[in-house]
């Protein structure tokens, strides 16, 4: 098949980015509800891309993603909440100093959220990365649960079960998509560097990688910390999108890890573009499936909605993908113009 | 002094009954892991399904409680059988991580299924005979009859398990297969049957644990299996995953730990769920093979 | 004394009750080509695993260039100059041949710890300086891009030397068996070793291929001034190539000497005959 020259590749990419820019500038045409979803898509994508760096590219199976997202969310929210709001919310136990007397801007709060999450990733990675395979998965799950239970109990910091309310709705389309661009550029650049090759080698055969002189622990730690950072960023964006936080397992707990896992499995473990496609798919399908959860009226008959239906369908889909189509959409590869071209060429040939 | 002693006796019985429940669930994890090297993530949700089956058998089909429980246990066994056959068997030769992901998906599926079919709102599990809550006095300590039933049933089930493993042909095959699948199939045992049987056995145990659990904290809801399931898995790791004695010992250890720490330091009650995770991390750090070491490093 | 590039001193490796290697000792001088042979299950691969740090011997010591490396990590041992291939080929099968070789070069560019280790034992080695390499790799700084370019050129050169250049962009798993073994050697060479250890490099090759490999091994040995230790079942290969030979049986050293001496050693003949009777 014909190879697309570099120049055309570049032009197409720039055109694509401009297209996205115009779409985002005019997203308000879609109405409030859908522009919120478009923002959510970017937040989900950041969660998924950072998760696939660990679970796909590095090939270690973490189940702790929600813990880092929660840390980013709480940290940034505590930094941007207004002082009055803090005083109002923390009525069981007052917020500790210095959090009770500072309020900073959204950007620094987001970055600090990411850094704190990255720091926790380091603390958690240090013991956990000595374990392999499913032991690592369970250890990270346990740590994520520890984080959640701490959030639930440390009333002086997190307001415990009461959660945080009235977070400023700073996250708009630009913040979310801007951070997504940063995430993709950094993690993509990492994947296609000498370090990325080392990470992929580790995911295929850690023993052979070690014998090639690669310090497996250090490289895994590096991936885990970078992933933690962006998970924290996505948490910060999420907090300022949803504006209330609480530590129930079904919101910032293991359920969220499952959702992100669904995204990256559908997209293909190890593919950045796949993770984004998976996130888009998840966001829209879970919205769309909600029609099963509200009452539907057809010809005057009302079919009652069934709560939980969307997740049931998604979980079935997830299992089916795992059994019959383990590659997901993209496998470990990335979507590029060449692939799109090849795909349409193939369709054309089949139609002739 | 007297009050302290009473509290201690009370705590010991509480630990034994909680430990029994963990041990019952942990046995299911450890048997499956021993054979397939798979963390059956859905095990905690099978436990949850067992309680719902019991609940509906009694409230909708008006079975007497003992029959309702029995039917629920059998149906749960069937559920375990089908899960293995539909979701895990096609992936038996896939990378281990794929089966783990599928098991996570299965857990998610069962939870969503319960939300859709049974409803997300917790239901009160008041379908057991009232005399289970009768109080028995030991000295000054008031222990509910249910505690004794829990401990007794668990003990009885472990005897049955011992009998199956050491006195029956299928038990022999189960023990052989956990050492080496290819050799066992050469010996003429039908590997698929043995694996199915393991899931059935593990799931029935989980159902019994679920029913006992639901009577103890009389409530059922779709996510009730997650935490006990995870903790029972931790119990299995503490004991040395793959080892049945280990799972039992680990279950009781965890039960004692949770009850006793909160008993002596009531201010830590909010963190009760953290202890298990902390113990897990410590065990994994310093003795990942658990108390009863089964697996050694793999060959290069 | 320091002429020994590798010295193994009475190592014992046990797996549970099984003694895979039993107080085994050997030495290799700089520039030698040494063979390690023995019947199946004799413990040869286990010796390699002990040298490369995959297993820690229960007793005994291993010295490399006079430095005690017993129980050090595999990556460190590689970084200070020992590279190996595997008996059951362990290429990164989803990656291209070129990428496989470049993985071998990765740590050479980031080997701070190895340099520190060497520096401690012998101050004439340079002290490592911290280079913000990860950041450079992500931001694609000019110095990183230059390094990446050098890596690519070097890797291609290596492939050429092994006669693999036409496969550079192939997926490693798509190559024929014999070629995969050669890629493993190229990948090992990419880590800049001074001691190369090869675990059955000619296994699964036809006589013609193994002849070719023999020449290649001689060539690279000269070109990279390597010392080589190899395990091989192909007796012709070993006898033609090796200067000295060690023979293992049931984990114990049963013979050692020139190819001629070993070939005529009664114990060796017995060990191999016994093996054939039971095999
Ligand atoms: N990780 C391990 N665990 C248990 N036993 C092992 C392990 N590695 C090797 N062995 C055993 O140690 C003995 C020596 O094995 P080794 O692989 O070193 O033999 P070898 O000489 O390389 O044989 P071959 O010519 O077949 O490659 C064998 O009995 C083998 O089964
Ligand atoms: Mg060998």
Short mmCIF file of C-alpha atoms in Angstrom, two decimals, chain A:
data_model
loop_
_atom_site.label_atom_id
_atom_site.label_comp_id
_atom_site.label_asym_id
_atom_site.label_seq_id
_atom_site.Cartn_x
_atom_site.Cartn_y
_atom_site.Cartn_z
CA UNK A 1 0.00 0.00 0.00
CA UNK A 2 1.11 3.55 -0.64
CA UNK A 3 3.03 5.28 2.11
CA UNK A 4 1.89 8.74 3.15
CA UNK A 5 4.77 11.22 2.95
CA UNK A 6 5.84 13.09 6.05
CA UNK A 7 4.72 16.44 4.69
CA UNK A 8 1.17 15.31 4.08
CA UNK A 9 1.17 13.66 7.48
CA UNK A 10 2.09 16.96 9.07
CA UNK A 11 -0.49 18.91 7.11
CA UNK A 12 -3.22 16.45 7.99
CA UNK A 13 -2.29 16.61 11.67
CA UNK A 14 -2.35 20.39 11.72
CA UNK A 15 -5.67 20.40 9.89
CA UNK A 16 -7.01 17.93 12.42
CA UNK A 17 -5.90 20.08 15.35
CA UNK A 18 -7.46 23.17 13.77
CA UNK A 19 -10.64 21.19 13.23
CA UNK A 20 -10.70 20.26 16.91
CA UNK A 21 -10.06 23.88 17.80
CA UNK A 22 -13.08 25.02 15.81
CA UNK A 23 -15.21 22.28 17.23
CA UNK A 24 -14.28 23.27 20.76
CA UNK A 25 -14.80 26.98 20.13
CA UNK A 26 -18.30 26.31 18.91
CA UNK A 27 -19.15 23.59 21.34
CA UNK A 28 -21.67 25.83 23.08
CA UNK A 29 -23.94 25.33 20.07
CA UNK A 30 -24.53 21.82 21.33
CA UNK A 31 -26.06 23.23 24.48
CA UNK A 32 -24.95 23.16 28.07
CA UNK A 33 -25.46 19.47 28.62
CA UNK A 34 -23.40 18.26 25.67
CA UNK A 35 -20.61 20.75 26.12
CA UNK A 36 -20.25 19.41 29.63
CA UNK A 37 -19.97 15.93 28.15
CA UNK A 38 -17.32 17.11 25.70
CA UNK A 39 -15.36 18.40 28.69
CA UNK A 40 -15.86 15.12 30.52
CA UNK A 41 -14.52 13.23 27.50
CA UNK A 42 -11.21 15.04 27.85
CA UNK A 43 -11.08 14.36 31.60
CA UNK A 44 -11.79 10.68 31.04
CA UNK A 45 -9.15 10.64 28.30
CA UNK A 46 -6.51 11.96 30.68
CA UNK A 47 -7.46 9.29 33.20
CA UNK A 48 -7.27 6.62 30.53
CA UNK A 49 -4.01 7.76 28.94
CA UNK A 50 -2.27 7.97 32.30
CA UNK A 51 -3.64 4.55 33.22
CA UNK A 52 -2.52 2.94 29.98
CA UNK A 53 1.02 4.18 30.57
CA UNK A 54 1.19 1.80 33.53
CA UNK A 55 -1.19 -1.00 32.62
CA UNK A 56 -0.52 -1.06 28.91
CA UNK A 57 2.85 0.34 28.00
CA UNK A 58 4.78 -0.73 31.10
CA UNK A 59 2.71 -3.87 31.49
CA UNK A 60 2.26 -3.82 35.24
CA UNK A 61 -1.32 -4.16 36.32
CA UNK A 62 -2.30 -1.48 38.79
CA UNK A 63 -5.75 -1.20 40.32
CA UNK A 64 -4.95 1.96 42.24
CA UNK A 65 -5.84 4.60 39.66
CA UNK A 66 -8.87 5.89 41.57
CA UNK A 67 -6.69 6.56 44.61
CA UNK A 68 -4.50 8.99 42.66
CA UNK A 69 -7.48 10.60 41.00
CA UNK A 70 -9.05 11.11 44.42
CA UNK A 71 -5.87 12.63 45.82
CA UNK A 72 -5.65 15.07 42.93
CA UNK A 73 -9.31 15.94 43.26
CA UNK A 74 -9.25 16.58 47.00
CA UNK A 75 -5.93 18.40 47.01
CA UNK A 76 -6.90 20.84 44.29
CA UNK A 77 -10.41 21.35 45.63
CA UNK A 78 -9.10 22.16 49.10
CA UNK A 79 -6.80 24.73 47.53
CA UNK A 80 -9.40 26.51 45.43
CA UNK A 81 -12.38 26.47 47.79
CA UNK A 82 -13.25 29.89 49.14
CA UNK A 83 -12.62 30.46 52.83
CA UNK A 84 -16.30 31.02 53.59
CA UNK A 85 -17.22 27.82 51.82
CA UNK A 86 -14.62 25.94 53.82
CA UNK A 87 -15.90 27.32 57.07
CA UNK A 88 -19.45 26.44 56.11
CA UNK A 89 -18.70 22.86 55.02
CA UNK A 90 -16.41 21.78 57.83
CA UNK A 91 -18.88 21.82 60.69
CA UNK A 92 -18.03 18.47 62.32
CA UNK A 93 -14.38 19.37 62.66
CA UNK A 94 -12.77 22.59 61.45
CA UNK A 95 -10.30 22.40 58.59
CA UNK A 96 -6.69 22.26 59.73
CA UNK A 97 -4.20 25.06 59.24
CA UNK A 98 -2.89 26.11 56.67
CA UNK A 99 -5.62 24.80 54.42
CA UNK A 100 -8.22 26.87 56.25
CA UNK A 101 -6.55 30.14 55.34
CA UNK A 102 -5.44 29.78 51.75
CA UNK A 103 -7.14 29.95 48.42
CA UNK A 104 -5.13 29.80 45.20
CA UNK A 105 -5.83 29.83 41.50
CA UNK A 106 -7.00 26.90 39.45
CA UNK A 107 -3.82 26.26 37.48
CA UNK A 108 -1.43 26.07 40.45
CA UNK A 109 -4.02 24.05 42.38
CA UNK A 110 -4.24 21.56 39.51
CA UNK A 111 -0.49 21.23 39.29
CA UNK A 112 -0.15 20.80 43.04
CA UNK A 113 -2.90 18.16 42.88
CA UNK A 114 -0.86 16.31 40.27
CA UNK A 115 2.35 16.61 42.27
CA UNK A 116 0.78 15.34 45.48
CA UNK A 117 -0.69 12.41 43.58
CA UNK A 118 2.72 11.73 42.03
CA UNK A 119 4.29 11.79 45.46
CA UNK A 120 1.77 9.24 46.71
CA UNK A 121 2.45 7.15 43.62
CA UNK A 122 6.09 7.12 44.65
CA UNK A 123 5.25 6.12 48.24
CA UNK A 124 2.91 3.38 47.08
CA UNK A 125 5.08 2.25 44.21
CA UNK A 126 8.09 1.75 46.43
CA UNK A 127 6.74 -1.26 48.28
CA UNK A 128 4.28 -2.46 45.62
CA UNK A 129 6.64 -2.57 42.66
CA UNK A 130 8.64 -5.27 44.36
CA UNK A 131 5.66 -7.52 43.72
CA UNK A 132 4.74 -8.96 40.38
CA UNK A 133 1.59 -9.73 38.45
CA UNK A 134 -1.63 -10.08 40.37
CA UNK A 135 0.08 -9.42 43.70
CA UNK A 136 0.91 -5.95 42.45
CA UNK A 137 -2.69 -5.49 41.33
CA UNK A 138 -4.01 -6.41 44.75
CA UNK A 139 -1.47 -4.31 46.61
CA UNK A 140 -2.36 -1.21 44.59
CA UNK A 141 -6.05 -1.91 45.08
CA UNK A 142 -5.45 -2.15 48.81
CA UNK A 143 -3.57 1.15 48.80
CA UNK A 144 -6.35 2.84 46.88
CA UNK A 145 -8.82 1.57 49.45
CA UNK A 146 -6.59 2.80 52.27
CA UNK A 147 -6.57 6.24 50.65
CA UNK A 148 -10.34 6.19 50.36
CA UNK A 149 -10.85 5.16 53.96
CA UNK A 150 -8.43 7.82 55.13
CA UNK A 151 -10.36 10.42 53.15
CA UNK A 152 -13.53 9.10 54.74
CA UNK A 153 -12.14 9.45 58.26
CA UNK A 154 -9.87 12.48 58.30
CA UNK A 155 -12.60 15.02 58.99
CA UNK A 156 -10.13 17.79 59.73
CA UNK A 157 -8.68 17.57 56.23
CA UNK A 158 -11.23 16.10 53.89
CA UNK A 159 -14.48 16.68 55.77
CA UNK A 160 -14.91 12.89 55.90
CA UNK A 161 -18.20 11.43 54.79
CA UNK A 162 -19.71 14.87 54.43
CA UNK A 163 -17.51 15.46 51.42
CA UNK A 164 -16.71 18.77 49.79
CA UNK A 165 -19.37 20.96 48.27
CA UNK A 166 -19.46 24.19 46.35
CA UNK A 167 -16.21 23.67 44.47
CA UNK A 168 -15.82 26.39 41.84
CA UNK A 169 -16.80 25.06 38.40
CA UNK A 170 -13.54 26.18 36.81
CA UNK A 171 -13.11 23.23 34.47
CA UNK A 172 -14.27 24.19 31.02
CA UNK A 173 -13.65 22.76 27.60
CA UNK A 174 -10.33 24.60 27.22
CA UNK A 175 -8.80 23.56 30.50
CA UNK A 176 -9.76 19.93 29.98
CA UNK A 177 -8.68 19.67 26.35
CA UNK A 178 -5.58 21.74 26.99
CA UNK A 179 -4.45 19.37 29.70
CA UNK A 180 -5.31 16.43 27.49
CA UNK A 181 -3.00 17.83 24.82
CA UNK A 182 -0.20 18.19 27.39
CA UNK A 183 -0.80 14.65 28.64
CA UNK A 184 -0.76 13.13 25.18
CA UNK A 185 2.34 15.06 24.14
CA UNK A 186 4.29 14.05 27.23
CA UNK A 187 3.22 10.42 27.49
CA UNK A 188 3.40 10.01 23.71
CA UNK A 189 6.87 11.48 23.61
CA UNK A 190 7.87 9.17 26.44
CA UNK A 191 6.48 6.13 24.63
CA UNK A 192 8.48 6.95 21.52
CA UNK A 193 11.81 7.49 23.21
CA UNK A 194 14.56 5.28 24.44
CA UNK A 195 12.75 5.10 27.78
CA UNK A 196 9.56 4.05 26.07
CA UNK A 197 11.40 1.23 24.32
CA UNK A 198 12.74 0.15 27.68
CA UNK A 199 9.22 0.21 29.15
CA UNK A 200 7.84 -1.87 26.31
CA UNK A 201 10.71 -4.30 26.72
CA UNK A 202 9.89 -4.59 30.41
CA UNK A 203 6.26 -5.28 29.60
CA UNK A 204 7.25 -8.12 27.31
CA UNK A 205 9.94 -9.79 29.36
CA UNK A 206 11.22 -8.20 32.56
CA UNK A 207 13.99 -10.78 33.01
CA UNK A 208 15.41 -10.22 29.55
CA UNK A 209 15.16 -6.47 30.11
CA UNK A 210 17.15 -6.76 33.33
CA UNK A 211 19.80 -8.78 31.61
CA UNK A 212 20.02 -5.99 29.02
CA UNK A 213 21.06 -3.72 31.87
CA UNK A 214 17.71 -2.04 32.37
CA UNK A 215 16.87 -1.21 35.96
CA UNK A 216 13.32 -2.56 35.84
CA UNK A 217 12.28 -1.21 39.22
CA UNK A 218 13.41 2.31 38.44
CA UNK A 219 11.72 2.37 35.07
CA UNK A 220 8.47 1.00 36.43
CA UNK A 221 8.62 3.55 39.20
CA UNK A 222 9.16 6.33 36.70
CA UNK A 223 6.11 5.24 34.69
CA UNK A 224 4.05 4.82 37.85
CA UNK A 225 4.91 8.30 39.15
CA UNK A 226 4.26 10.01 35.81
CA UNK A 227 0.98 8.15 35.57
CA UNK A 228 0.14 9.21 39.11
CA UNK A 229 0.84 12.83 38.24
CA UNK A 230 -1.58 12.87 35.32
CA UNK A 231 -4.15 10.89 37.26
CA UNK A 232 -3.92 13.64 39.87
CA UNK A 233 -4.38 16.28 37.15
CA UNK A 234 -7.45 14.48 35.85
CA UNK A 235 -8.77 14.30 39.41
CA UNK A 236 -8.32 18.06 39.82
CA UNK A 237 -10.16 18.72 36.57
CA UNK A 238 -12.87 16.28 37.59
CA UNK A 239 -13.35 17.96 40.97
CA UNK A 240 -13.88 21.34 39.35
CA UNK A 241 -16.19 19.80 36.79
CA UNK A 242 -18.49 17.92 39.12
CA UNK A 243 -18.14 20.48 41.99
CA UNK A 244 -18.90 18.04 44.82
CA UNK A 245 -16.67 15.26 46.13
CA UNK A 246 -17.40 12.38 48.42
CA UNK A 247 -15.48 9.27 49.38
CA UNK A 248 -18.05 6.58 48.60
CA UNK A 249 -16.67 3.51 46.80
CA UNK A 250 -19.07 4.19 43.95
CA UNK A 251 -17.77 7.69 43.24
CA UNK A 252 -14.04 8.04 43.78
CA UNK A 253 -13.40 4.45 44.75
CA UNK A 254 -12.78 1.20 43.02
CA UNK A 255 -15.74 1.77 40.71
CA UNK A 256 -13.90 4.62 39.02
CA UNK A 257 -10.89 2.36 38.48
CA UNK A 258 -13.22 -0.12 36.79
CA UNK A 259 -14.56 2.58 34.49
CA UNK A 260 -11.11 3.65 33.41
CA UNK A 261 -10.16 0.02 32.98
CA UNK A 262 -13.12 -0.43 30.64
CA UNK A 263 -11.90 2.51 28.58
CA UNK A 264 -8.37 1.24 28.14
CA UNK A 265 -9.41 -2.35 27.52
CA UNK A 266 -11.80 -1.30 24.78
CA UNK A 267 -9.21 1.05 23.30
CA UNK A 268 -6.45 -1.54 23.45
CA UNK A 269 -4.03 -1.87 26.37
CA UNK A 270 -0.91 0.13 25.60
CA UNK A 271 -2.27 2.48 22.96
CA UNK A 272 -2.58 6.18 23.75
CA UNK A 273 -4.95 6.96 20.90
CA UNK A 274 -6.80 3.78 21.81
CA UNK A 275 -7.22 5.03 25.37
CA UNK A 276 -8.74 8.26 24.05
CA UNK A 277 -11.08 6.38 21.72
CA UNK A 278 -12.05 4.18 24.65
CA UNK A 279 -12.75 7.23 26.79
CA UNK A 280 -14.89 8.82 24.07
CA UNK A 281 -16.73 5.56 23.64
CA UNK A 282 -17.29 5.17 27.36
CA UNK A 283 -18.48 8.74 27.87
CA UNK A 284 -20.98 8.68 25.03
CA UNK A 285 -22.20 5.14 25.40
CA UNK A 286 -22.76 5.49 29.10
CA UNK A 287 -24.71 8.70 28.44
CA UNK A 288 -26.63 7.14 25.64
CA UNK A 289 -27.44 4.00 27.61
CA UNK A 290 -29.05 6.18 30.23
CA UNK A 291 -32.21 6.15 28.15
CA UNK A 292 -32.77 2.71 29.60
CA UNK A 293 -32.64 4.23 33.04
CA UNK A 294 -35.41 6.79 32.61
CA UNK A 295 -38.96 6.14 31.64
CA UNK A 296 -39.55 5.73 27.93
CA UNK A 297 -42.93 6.55 26.45
CA UNK A 298 -43.84 4.88 23.17
CA UNK A 299 -47.35 5.31 21.77
CA UNK A 300 -48.65 6.32 25.14
CA UNK A 301 -47.21 3.27 26.91
CA UNK A 302 -44.59 4.02 29.48
CA UNK A 303 -41.77 1.55 29.91
CA UNK A 304 -40.29 2.16 33.32
CA UNK A 305 -36.59 2.94 33.41
CA UNK A 306 -34.21 0.54 35.10
CA UNK A 307 -31.42 2.13 37.11
CA UNK A 308 -28.01 0.53 36.61
CA UNK A 309 -28.85 -0.75 33.13
CA UNK A 310 -26.08 1.23 31.43
CA UNK A 311 -23.41 -0.31 33.63
CA UNK A 312 -24.84 -3.76 33.13
CA UNK A 313 -24.61 -3.43 29.36
CA UNK A 314 -21.11 -1.97 29.56
CA UNK A 315 -19.92 -4.78 31.79
CA UNK A 316 -21.25 -7.38 29.36
CA UNK A 317 -19.52 -5.58 26.53
CA UNK A 318 -16.32 -5.50 28.56
CA UNK A 319 -16.35 -9.25 29.13
CA UNK A 320 -17.16 -9.93 25.49
CA UNK A 321 -14.23 -7.76 24.40
CA UNK A 322 -11.92 -9.65 26.75
CA UNK A 323 -13.02 -13.04 25.46
CA UNK A 324 -13.31 -12.44 21.74
CA UNK A 325 -11.32 -9.34 20.95
CA UNK A 326 -8.54 -8.94 23.43
CA UNK A 327 -6.63 -6.47 21.26
CA UNK A 328 -9.35 -3.89 21.70
CA UNK A 329 -9.65 -1.18 19.08
CA UNK A 330 -5.97 -0.47 18.63
CA UNK A 331 -3.94 -3.17 20.35
CA UNK A 332 -0.65 -1.62 21.40
CA UNK A 333 -0.43 0.51 18.30
CA UNK A 334 -1.36 4.09 17.62
CA UNK A 335 -3.89 5.45 15.21
CA UNK A 336 -2.22 7.48 12.46
CA UNK A 337 -3.05 8.73 9.01
CA UNK A 338 -1.38 5.78 7.37
CA UNK A 339 -3.67 3.39 9.22
CA UNK A 340 -6.75 5.40 8.34
CA UNK A 341 -5.65 5.50 4.71
CA UNK A 342 -4.99 1.75 4.68
CA UNK A 343 -8.35 1.10 6.25
CA UNK A 344 -10.29 3.03 3.62
CA UNK A 345 -8.18 1.53 0.85
CA UNK A 346 -9.10 -1.92 2.09
CA UNK A 347 -12.78 -1.05 2.23
CA UNK A 348 -12.54 0.28 -1.33
CA UNK A 349 -10.85 -2.88 -2.58
CA UNK A 350 -13.50 -5.02 -0.94
CA UNK A 351 -16.26 -3.00 -2.54
CA UNK A 352 -14.88 -3.42 -6.04
#
